[in-house]
Amino acid sequence: VYTPYKGVRLTAKGREAAARVVRRHRIAERLLADIVGVEWEKCHEEACKLEHALSDEVADKLAATLKNPATCPHGNVIPPPTGEIRDDGSKPLLEFSPPLRVRVVKIVRESRNLLRRLAAMGILPGVELKIVKRAPFNGPILVDLDGFQVALSGDIAKSIMVIPVVDGA
Protein backbone atom coordinates (compact mmCIF):
# COMPACT_ATOMS: atom_id res chain seq x y z
CA VAL A 1 0.00 0.00 0.00
CA TYR A 2 1.46 3.36 -1.05
CA THR A 3 0.88 6.44 1.08
CA PRO A 4 2.06 9.76 -0.40
CA TYR A 5 5.12 11.15 1.42
CA LYS A 6 5.27 8.07 3.64
CA GLY A 7 6.33 5.40 1.15
CA VAL A 8 4.98 1.87 0.94
CA ARG A 9 4.02 -0.75 3.47
CA LEU A 10 3.03 -4.34 3.03
CA THR A 11 -0.54 -5.46 3.47
CA ALA A 12 -1.25 -8.34 5.86
CA LYS A 13 -1.23 -10.70 2.88
CA GLY A 14 2.09 -9.21 1.71
CA ARG A 15 3.66 -9.63 5.17
CA GLU A 16 2.57 -13.29 5.22
CA ALA A 17 4.09 -13.90 1.78
CA ALA A 18 7.34 -12.16 2.80
CA ALA A 19 7.54 -14.19 6.02
CA ARG A 20 7.17 -17.42 4.03
CA VAL A 21 10.09 -16.43 1.77
CA VAL A 22 12.18 -15.51 4.83
CA ARG A 23 11.29 -18.89 6.39
CA ARG A 24 12.33 -20.83 3.26
CA HIS A 25 15.55 -18.79 3.01
CA ARG A 26 16.60 -19.37 6.63
CA ILE A 27 15.72 -23.07 6.51
CA ALA A 28 17.82 -23.33 3.33
CA GLU A 29 20.70 -21.62 5.19
CA ARG A 30 20.41 -24.20 7.99
CA LEU A 31 20.35 -27.07 5.49
CA LEU A 32 23.43 -25.73 3.73
CA ALA A 33 25.37 -25.05 6.94
CA ASP A 34 24.31 -28.04 9.05
CA ILE A 35 23.92 -30.86 6.51
CA VAL A 36 25.80 -29.87 3.35
CA GLY A 37 28.70 -28.21 5.20
CA VAL A 38 28.71 -24.88 3.36
CA GLU A 39 30.84 -22.27 5.17
CA TRP A 40 29.05 -19.84 7.49
CA GLU A 41 29.84 -16.82 5.33
CA LYS A 42 28.65 -18.48 2.09
CA CYS A 43 25.34 -20.04 3.10
CA HIS A 44 23.34 -16.76 2.83
CA GLU A 45 24.20 -16.26 -0.84
CA GLU A 46 23.58 -19.91 -1.68
CA ALA A 47 20.25 -19.89 0.18
CA CYS A 48 19.14 -16.93 -1.97
CA LYS A 49 19.33 -19.29 -4.94
CA LEU A 50 17.30 -22.02 -3.19
CA GLU A 51 14.57 -20.09 -1.37
CA HIS A 52 12.37 -19.61 -4.45
CA ALA A 53 12.76 -23.23 -5.57
CA LEU A 54 11.41 -24.63 -2.29
CA SER A 55 7.70 -24.98 -1.70
CA ASP A 56 6.33 -24.26 1.76
CA GLU A 57 5.59 -27.99 2.12
CA VAL A 58 9.20 -28.97 1.35
CA ALA A 59 10.50 -26.22 3.65
CA ASP A 60 8.34 -27.59 6.48
CA LYS A 61 9.69 -31.11 5.89
CA LEU A 62 13.27 -29.79 5.81
CA ALA A 63 12.64 -27.92 9.07
CA ALA A 64 11.36 -31.12 10.68
CA THR A 65 14.39 -33.05 9.40
CA LEU A 66 16.63 -30.34 10.89
CA LYS A 67 14.72 -30.66 14.21
CA ASN A 68 12.91 -27.34 13.73
CA PRO A 69 15.78 -24.90 14.31
CA ALA A 70 14.80 -21.57 15.88
CA THR A 71 17.35 -19.48 13.96
CA CYS A 72 19.47 -19.41 10.83
CA PRO A 73 23.25 -19.91 11.28
CA HIS A 74 23.63 -16.13 11.67
CA GLY A 75 21.14 -16.06 14.56
CA ASN A 76 18.14 -14.58 12.73
CA VAL A 77 14.79 -16.06 13.80
CA ILE A 78 13.13 -18.55 11.45
CA PRO A 79 9.47 -17.53 11.26
CA PRO A 80 6.98 -20.29 12.10
CA PRO A 81 4.79 -21.68 9.29
CA THR A 82 2.03 -19.32 10.46
CA GLY A 83 4.25 -16.43 9.37
CA GLU A 84 4.47 -14.11 12.34
CA ILE A 85 7.97 -12.78 12.97
CA ARG A 86 8.57 -12.08 16.64
CA ASP A 87 11.01 -9.61 18.17
CA ASP A 88 13.87 -11.29 20.03
CA GLY A 89 14.64 -8.17 22.09
CA SER A 90 18.13 -7.67 20.66
CA LYS A 91 19.52 -4.24 19.78
CA PRO A 92 22.54 -3.11 17.73
CA LEU A 93 25.85 -3.30 19.60
CA LEU A 94 26.36 0.38 18.76
CA GLU A 95 23.43 1.35 21.03
CA PHE A 96 25.20 0.17 24.21
CA SER A 97 27.88 1.91 26.27
CA PRO A 98 30.78 0.60 28.36
CA PRO A 99 31.28 -1.07 30.68
CA LEU A 100 28.79 -3.76 29.75
CA ARG A 101 28.81 -7.47 28.93
CA VAL A 102 26.59 -8.46 26.02
CA ARG A 103 25.75 -11.67 24.17
CA VAL A 104 25.66 -11.74 20.37
CA VAL A 105 22.18 -12.80 19.24
CA LYS A 106 22.47 -12.40 15.48
CA ILE A 107 24.23 -10.73 12.59
CA VAL A 108 21.72 -8.84 10.46
CA ARG A 109 23.92 -7.80 7.52
CA GLU A 110 24.83 -11.09 5.91
CA SER A 111 27.45 -10.01 3.38
CA ARG A 112 30.12 -12.62 2.76
CA ASN A 113 33.02 -10.28 3.61
CA LEU A 114 31.47 -9.12 6.88
CA LEU A 115 30.59 -12.67 7.97
CA ARG A 116 34.10 -13.88 7.11
CA ARG A 117 35.69 -11.05 9.15
CA LEU A 118 33.41 -11.59 12.15
CA ALA A 119 34.01 -15.35 12.10
CA ALA A 120 37.79 -14.78 11.95
CA MET A 121 37.49 -12.58 15.06
CA GLY A 122 35.30 -15.14 16.82
CA ILE A 123 32.24 -12.87 16.86
CA LEU A 124 29.40 -15.33 16.33
CA PRO A 125 25.87 -15.78 17.72
CA GLY A 126 26.04 -16.91 21.35
CA VAL A 127 29.44 -15.34 22.06
CA GLU A 128 29.81 -12.89 24.95
CA LEU A 129 31.62 -9.58 24.48
CA LYS A 130 32.57 -6.87 26.94
CA ILE A 131 32.17 -3.32 25.67
CA VAL A 132 35.40 -1.55 26.69
CA LYS A 133 35.25 1.82 24.96
CA ARG A 134 32.99 3.63 22.56
CA ALA A 135 33.78 6.68 20.46
CA PRO A 136 31.09 9.34 20.15
CA PHE A 137 28.54 9.52 17.36
CA ASN A 138 28.95 6.61 14.94
CA GLY A 139 32.61 6.03 15.81
CA PRO A 140 34.34 2.75 16.55
CA ILE A 141 33.55 0.59 19.54
CA LEU A 142 36.22 -1.43 21.36
CA VAL A 143 35.13 -4.86 22.61
CA ASP A 144 36.92 -7.56 24.57
CA LEU A 145 36.44 -11.17 23.55
CA ASP A 146 38.11 -13.53 26.03
CA GLY A 147 41.03 -11.13 26.62
CA PHE A 148 41.42 -10.19 22.95
CA GLN A 149 40.40 -6.60 22.16
CA VAL A 150 38.88 -5.72 18.80
CA ALA A 151 37.88 -2.32 17.41
CA LEU A 152 34.71 -2.45 15.33
CA SER A 153 33.53 0.37 13.09
CA GLY A 154 30.17 1.91 13.88
CA ASP A 155 28.81 0.43 10.65
CA ILE A 156 29.84 -3.09 11.65
CA ALA A 157 28.60 -2.59 15.23
CA LYS A 158 25.15 -1.70 13.84
CA SER A 159 25.00 -5.14 12.19
CA ILE A 160 25.75 -7.08 15.39
CA MET A 161 22.56 -7.50 17.42
CA VAL A 162 23.11 -8.17 21.13
CA ILE A 163 21.39 -8.41 24.50
CA PRO A 164 22.90 -7.41 27.85
CA VAL A 165 24.21 -10.31 29.95
CA VAL A 166 22.70 -10.44 33.40
CA ASP A 167 25.08 -11.75 36.09
CA GLY A 168 24.31 -15.38 36.79
CA ALA A 169 22.68 -15.88 33.38
Coordinates of C-alpha atoms in Angstrom, one line a residue:
V1 CA 0.0 0.0 0.0
Y2 CA 1.5 3.4 -1.0
T3 CA 0.9 6.4 1.1
P4 CA 2.1 9.8 -0.4
Y5 CA 5.1 11.2 1.4
K6 CA 5.3 8.1 3.6
G7 CA 6.3 5.4 1.2
V8 CA 5.0 1.9 0.9
R9 CA 4.0 -0.8 3.5
L10 CA 3.0 -4.3 3.0
T11 CA -0.5 -5.5 3.5
A12 CA -1.2 -8.3 5.9
K13 CA -1.2 -10.7 2.9
G14 CA 2.1 -9.2 1.7
R15 CA 3.7 -9.6 5.2
E16 CA 2.6 -13.3 5.2
A17 CA 4.1 -13.9 1.8
A18 CA 7.3 -12.2 2.8
A19 CA 7.5 -14.2 6.0
R20 CA 7.2 -17.4 4.0
V21 CA 10.1 -16.4 1.8
V22 CA 12.2 -15.5 4.8
R23 CA 11.3 -18.9 6.4
R24 CA 12.3 -20.8 3.3
H25 CA 15.6 -18.8 3.0
R26 CA 16.6 -19.4 6.6
I27 CA 15.7 -23.1 6.5
A28 CA 17.8 -23.3 3.3
E29 CA 20.7 -21.6 5.2
R30 CA 20.4 -24.2 8.0
L31 CA 20.3 -27.1 5.5
L32 CA 23.4 -25.7 3.7
A33 CA 25.4 -25.1 6.9
D34 CA 24.3 -28.0 9.0
I35 CA 23.9 -30.9 6.5
V36 CA 25.8 -29.9 3.4
G37 CA 28.7 -28.2 5.2
V38 CA 28.7 -24.9 3.4
E39 CA 30.8 -22.3 5.2
W40 CA 29.0 -19.8 7.5
E41 CA 29.8 -16.8 5.3
K42 CA 28.7 -18.5 2.1
C43 CA 25.3 -20.0 3.1
H44 CA 23.3 -16.8 2.8
E45 CA 24.2 -16.3 -0.8
E46 CA 23.6 -19.9 -1.7
A47 CA 20.2 -19.9 0.2
C48 CA 19.1 -16.9 -2.0
K49 CA 19.3 -19.3 -4.9
L50 CA 17.3 -22.0 -3.2
E51 CA 14.6 -20.1 -1.4
H52 CA 12.4 -19.6 -4.4
A53 CA 12.8 -23.2 -5.6
L54 CA 11.4 -24.6 -2.3
S55 CA 7.7 -25.0 -1.7
D56 CA 6.3 -24.3 1.8
E57 CA 5.6 -28.0 2.1
V58 CA 9.2 -29.0 1.3
A59 CA 10.5 -26.2 3.6
D60 CA 8.3 -27.6 6.5
K61 CA 9.7 -31.1 5.9
L62 CA 13.3 -29.8 5.8
A63 CA 12.6 -27.9 9.1
A64 CA 11.4 -31.1 10.7
T65 CA 14.4 -33.0 9.4
L66 CA 16.6 -30.3 10.9
K67 CA 14.7 -30.7 14.2
N68 CA 12.9 -27.3 13.7
P69 CA 15.8 -24.9 14.3
A70 CA 14.8 -21.6 15.9
T71 CA 17.3 -19.5 14.0
C72 CA 19.5 -19.4 10.8
P73 CA 23.3 -19.9 11.3
H74 CA 23.6 -16.1 11.7
G75 CA 21.1 -16.1 14.6
N76 CA 18.1 -14.6 12.7
V77 CA 14.8 -16.1 13.8
I78 CA 13.1 -18.6 11.4
P79 CA 9.5 -17.5 11.3
P80 CA 7.0 -20.3 12.1
P81 CA 4.8 -21.7 9.3
T82 CA 2.0 -19.3 10.5
G83 CA 4.3 -16.4 9.4
E84 CA 4.5 -14.1 12.3
I85 CA 8.0 -12.8 13.0
R86 CA 8.6 -12.1 16.6
D87 CA 11.0 -9.6 18.2
D88 CA 13.9 -11.3 20.0
G89 CA 14.6 -8.2 22.1
S90 CA 18.1 -7.7 20.7
K91 CA 19.5 -4.2 19.8
P92 CA 22.5 -3.1 17.7
L93 CA 25.9 -3.3 19.6
L94 CA 26.4 0.4 18.8
E95 CA 23.4 1.4 21.0
F96 CA 25.2 0.2 24.2
S97 CA 27.9 1.9 26.3
P98 CA 30.8 0.6 28.4
P99 CA 31.3 -1.1 30.7
L100 CA 28.8 -3.8 29.7
R101 CA 28.8 -7.5 28.9
V102 CA 26.6 -8.5 26.0
R103 CA 25.8 -11.7 24.2
V104 CA 25.7 -11.7 20.4
V105 CA 22.2 -12.8 19.2
K106 CA 22.5 -12.4 15.5
I107 CA 24.2 -10.7 12.6
V108 CA 21.7 -8.8 10.5
R109 CA 23.9 -7.8 7.5
E110 CA 24.8 -11.1 5.9
S111 CA 27.4 -10.0 3.4
R112 CA 30.1 -12.6 2.8
N113 CA 33.0 -10.3 3.6
L114 CA 31.5 -9.1 6.9
L115 CA 30.6 -12.7 8.0
R116 CA 34.1 -13.9 7.1
R117 CA 35.7 -11.0 9.2
L118 CA 33.4 -11.6 12.1
A119 CA 34.0 -15.3 12.1
A120 CA 37.8 -14.8 11.9
M121 CA 37.5 -12.6 15.1
G122 CA 35.3 -15.1 16.8
I123 CA 32.2 -12.9 16.9
L124 CA 29.4 -15.3 16.3
P125 CA 25.9 -15.8 17.7
G126 CA 26.0 -16.9 21.3
V127 CA 29.4 -15.3 22.1
E128 CA 29.8 -12.9 25.0
L129 CA 31.6 -9.6 24.5
K130 CA 32.6 -6.9 26.9
I131 CA 32.2 -3.3 25.7
V132 CA 35.4 -1.6 26.7
K133 CA 35.3 1.8 25.0
R134 CA 33.0 3.6 22.6
A135 CA 33.8 6.7 20.5
P136 CA 31.1 9.3 20.2
F137 CA 28.5 9.5 17.4
N138 CA 28.9 6.6 14.9
G139 CA 32.6 6.0 15.8
P140 CA 34.3 2.8 16.6
I141 CA 33.6 0.6 19.5
L142 CA 36.2 -1.4 21.4
V143 CA 35.1 -4.9 22.6
D144 CA 36.9 -7.6 24.6
L145 CA 36.4 -11.2 23.5
D146 CA 38.1 -13.5 26.0
G147 CA 41.0 -11.1 26.6
F148 CA 41.4 -10.2 23.0
Q149 CA 40.4 -6.6 22.2
V150 CA 38.9 -5.7 18.8
A151 CA 37.9 -2.3 17.4
L152 CA 34.7 -2.5 15.3
S153 CA 33.5 0.4 13.1
G154 CA 30.2 1.9 13.9
D155 CA 28.8 0.4 10.7
I156 CA 29.8 -3.1 11.7
A157 CA 28.6 -2.6 15.2
K158 CA 25.2 -1.7 13.8
S159 CA 25.0 -5.1 12.2
I160 CA 25.7 -7.1 15.4
M161 CA 22.6 -7.5 17.4
V162 CA 23.1 -8.2 21.1
I163 CA 21.4 -8.4 24.5
P164 CA 22.9 -7.4 27.8
V165 CA 24.2 -10.3 29.9
V166 CA 22.7 -10.4 33.4
D167 CA 25.1 -11.7 36.1
G168 CA 24.3 -15.4 36.8
A169 CA 22.7 -15.9 33.4

